[in-house]
Tab-separated table of C-alpha atoms in Angstrom:
chain	number	residue	atom	x	y	z
D	1	MET	CA	13.588	11.063	-14.965
D	2	THR	CA	12.706	11.788	-11.352
D	3	SER	CA	14.916	10.712	-8.452
D	4	ASP	CA	13.800	8.466	-5.582
D	5	THR	CA	13.496	11.559	-3.376
D	6	ASP	CA	11.410	13.425	-5.966
D	7	ARG	CA	9.092	10.437	-6.417
D	8	GLU	CA	8.546	10.126	-2.664
D	9	THR	CA	7.914	13.879	-2.351
D	10	ILE	CA	5.298	13.740	-5.126
D	11	LEU	CA	3.599	10.705	-3.585
D	12	ARG	CA	3.621	12.159	-0.070
D	13	ASP	CA	2.081	15.407	-1.292
D	14	VAL	CA	-0.860	13.550	-2.853
D	15	LEU	CA	-1.166	10.836	-0.204
D	16	ASP	CA	-0.992	13.196	2.762
D	17	ARG	CA	-4.009	15.025	1.304
D	18	TRP	CA	-5.699	11.660	0.593
D	19	LYS	CA	-5.131	10.633	4.228
D	20	ALA	CA	-6.419	13.983	5.534
D	21	GLY	CA	-9.624	13.598	3.496
D	22	ILE	CA	-10.181	10.050	4.744
D	23	ASP	CA	-9.438	10.949	8.368
D	24	ALA	CA	-11.895	13.890	8.213
D	25	HIS	CA	-14.522	11.823	6.305
D	26	ARG	CA	-14.545	14.228	3.353
D	27	PRO	CA	-15.247	12.008	0.330
D	28	GLN	CA	-15.395	14.889	-2.180
D	29	GLN	CA	-11.997	16.123	-0.989
D	30	VAL	CA	-10.572	12.626	-1.504
D	31	ALA	CA	-12.200	12.259	-4.938
D	32	ALA	CA	-10.695	15.575	-6.083
D	33	LEU	CA	-7.251	13.953	-5.768
D	34	PHE	CA	-8.116	11.521	-8.560
D	35	THR	CA	-8.202	12.088	-12.308
D	36	GLU	CA	-11.601	12.360	-13.990
D	37	ASP	CA	-11.041	8.901	-15.532
D	38	ALA	CA	-9.273	7.235	-12.599
D	39	ILE	CA	-9.580	3.473	-12.277
D	40	PHE	CA	-10.345	2.831	-8.607
D	41	GLN	CA	-10.251	-0.605	-6.976
D	42	GLY	CA	-10.892	-0.546	-3.254
D	43	LEU	CA	-12.122	-3.687	-1.509
D	44	ARG	CA	-15.296	-3.776	-3.598
D	45	PRO	CA	-15.883	-3.935	-7.350
D	46	TYR	CA	-13.955	-1.308	-9.246
D	47	THR	CA	-15.249	2.016	-10.470
D	48	VAL	CA	-14.049	4.632	-12.931
D	49	GLY	CA	-14.020	8.363	-12.210
D	50	ARG	CA	-14.378	10.729	-9.299
D	51	PRO	CA	-18.084	10.070	-8.542
D	52	GLY	CA	-17.318	6.411	-7.803
D	53	VAL	CA	-14.364	7.354	-5.596
D	54	ALA	CA	-16.524	9.820	-3.658
D	55	ALA	CA	-19.301	7.234	-3.220
D	56	TYR	CA	-16.796	4.641	-1.980
D	57	TYR	CA	-15.343	6.936	0.679
D	58	ASP	CA	-18.772	8.322	1.611
D	59	SER	CA	-19.828	4.752	2.463
D	60	GLN	CA	-16.925	4.306	4.880
D	61	PRO	CA	-17.756	4.469	8.591
D	62	PRO	CA	-17.101	7.610	10.620
D	63	GLY	CA	-13.848	7.349	12.516
D	64	LEU	CA	-11.976	5.592	9.699
D	65	THR	CA	-8.349	6.735	9.519
D	66	ALA	CA	-5.464	5.799	7.245
D	67	ALA	CA	-1.751	5.465	7.947
D	68	TYR	CA	0.589	4.669	5.068
D	69	ARG	CA	4.208	3.769	4.453
D	70	ILE	CA	5.824	3.996	1.040
D	71	VAL	CA	7.467	0.660	0.219
D	72	GLU	CA	8.632	1.236	-3.372
D	73	THR	CA	8.498	3.928	-6.043
D	74	ALA	CA	9.158	4.010	-9.758
D	75	ALA	CA	8.799	6.453	-12.633
D	76	PRO	CA	7.573	4.412	-15.606
D	77	ALA	CA	7.441	7.511	-17.843
D	78	ASP	CA	7.796	11.270	-17.657
D	79	GLY	CA	4.896	12.725	-15.672
D	80	LEU	CA	4.043	9.407	-13.964
D	81	VAL	CA	4.968	8.113	-10.508
D	82	LEU	CA	4.147	4.606	-9.348
D	83	GLY	CA	3.876	3.940	-5.643
D	84	TYR	CA	3.545	0.686	-3.731
D	85	LEU	CA	2.473	1.232	-0.117
D	86	ALA	CA	1.541	-0.532	3.075
D	87	VAL	CA	-1.634	1.025	4.492
D	88	ASP	CA	-3.359	0.519	7.832
D	89	PHE	CA	-7.021	1.519	7.866
D	90	SER	CA	-8.149	1.930	11.475
D	91	PHE	CA	-11.770	1.843	12.587
D	92	ALA	CA	-13.489	3.010	15.759
D	93	ASP	CA	-15.301	-0.303	16.283
D	94	ARG	CA	-13.268	-3.095	14.670
D	95	PRO	CA	-9.695	-4.272	14.153
D	96	THR	CA	-7.299	-2.388	11.905
D	97	LEU	CA	-7.252	-3.536	8.284
D	98	ASN	CA	-3.723	-3.938	6.880
D	99	VAL	CA	-3.536	-3.755	3.076
D	100	TYR	CA	-1.164	-2.991	0.232
D	101	LEU	CA	-1.914	-0.188	-2.182
D	102	SER	CA	-0.591	0.536	-5.643
D	103	VAL	CA	-1.152	4.005	-7.045
D	104	LEU	CA	-0.192	5.563	-10.336
D	105	VAL	CA	0.021	9.328	-9.942
D	106	LYS	CA	0.123	11.508	-13.027
D	107	ARG	CA	0.885	15.151	-13.658
D	108	THR	CA	-2.220	16.965	-14.897
D	109	GLU	CA	-3.254	20.584	-15.404
D	110	GLU	CA	-4.699	20.384	-11.861
D	111	GLY	CA	-1.400	19.101	-10.441
D	112	TRP	CA	-0.504	15.543	-9.495
D	113	ARG	CA	-3.571	13.286	-9.419
D	114	ILE	CA	-4.189	9.567	-8.873
D	115	GLY	CA	-5.016	7.859	-12.172
D	116	HIS	CA	-4.999	4.275	-10.882
D	117	TYR	CA	-5.611	2.925	-7.360
D	118	GLN	CA	-5.663	-0.738	-6.399
D	119	VAL	CA	-5.848	-2.276	-2.935
D	120	SER	CA	-4.806	-5.828	-2.104
D	121	ARG	CA	-5.013	-7.752	1.145
D	122	LEU	CA	-2.006	-9.860	0.085
């Protein structure tokens, strides 16, 4: 089983790249961090797979940035890390959107990838 420190390191590695892709408005770069069959629930109806993730982030306005804070981690099974985060999405022309994000990151042949992503305003 992975330690708290290991889980946070794994999450930060994936989420720092996720943040960099969002901040640079590179939807394909963001989508590559997800598994081929990832279940993705942003603030619109859910989608499955990388094409839906890329389309979601491509539709976001230029200037969108993300800042996250890891709130909790768990390792439900070997090769899986669960993260619960507070995320602030900042926009160039409107107030910051504060949300909570749950991600399930799994070890794949490509490295650690997001297999499940769900945002909540609560």
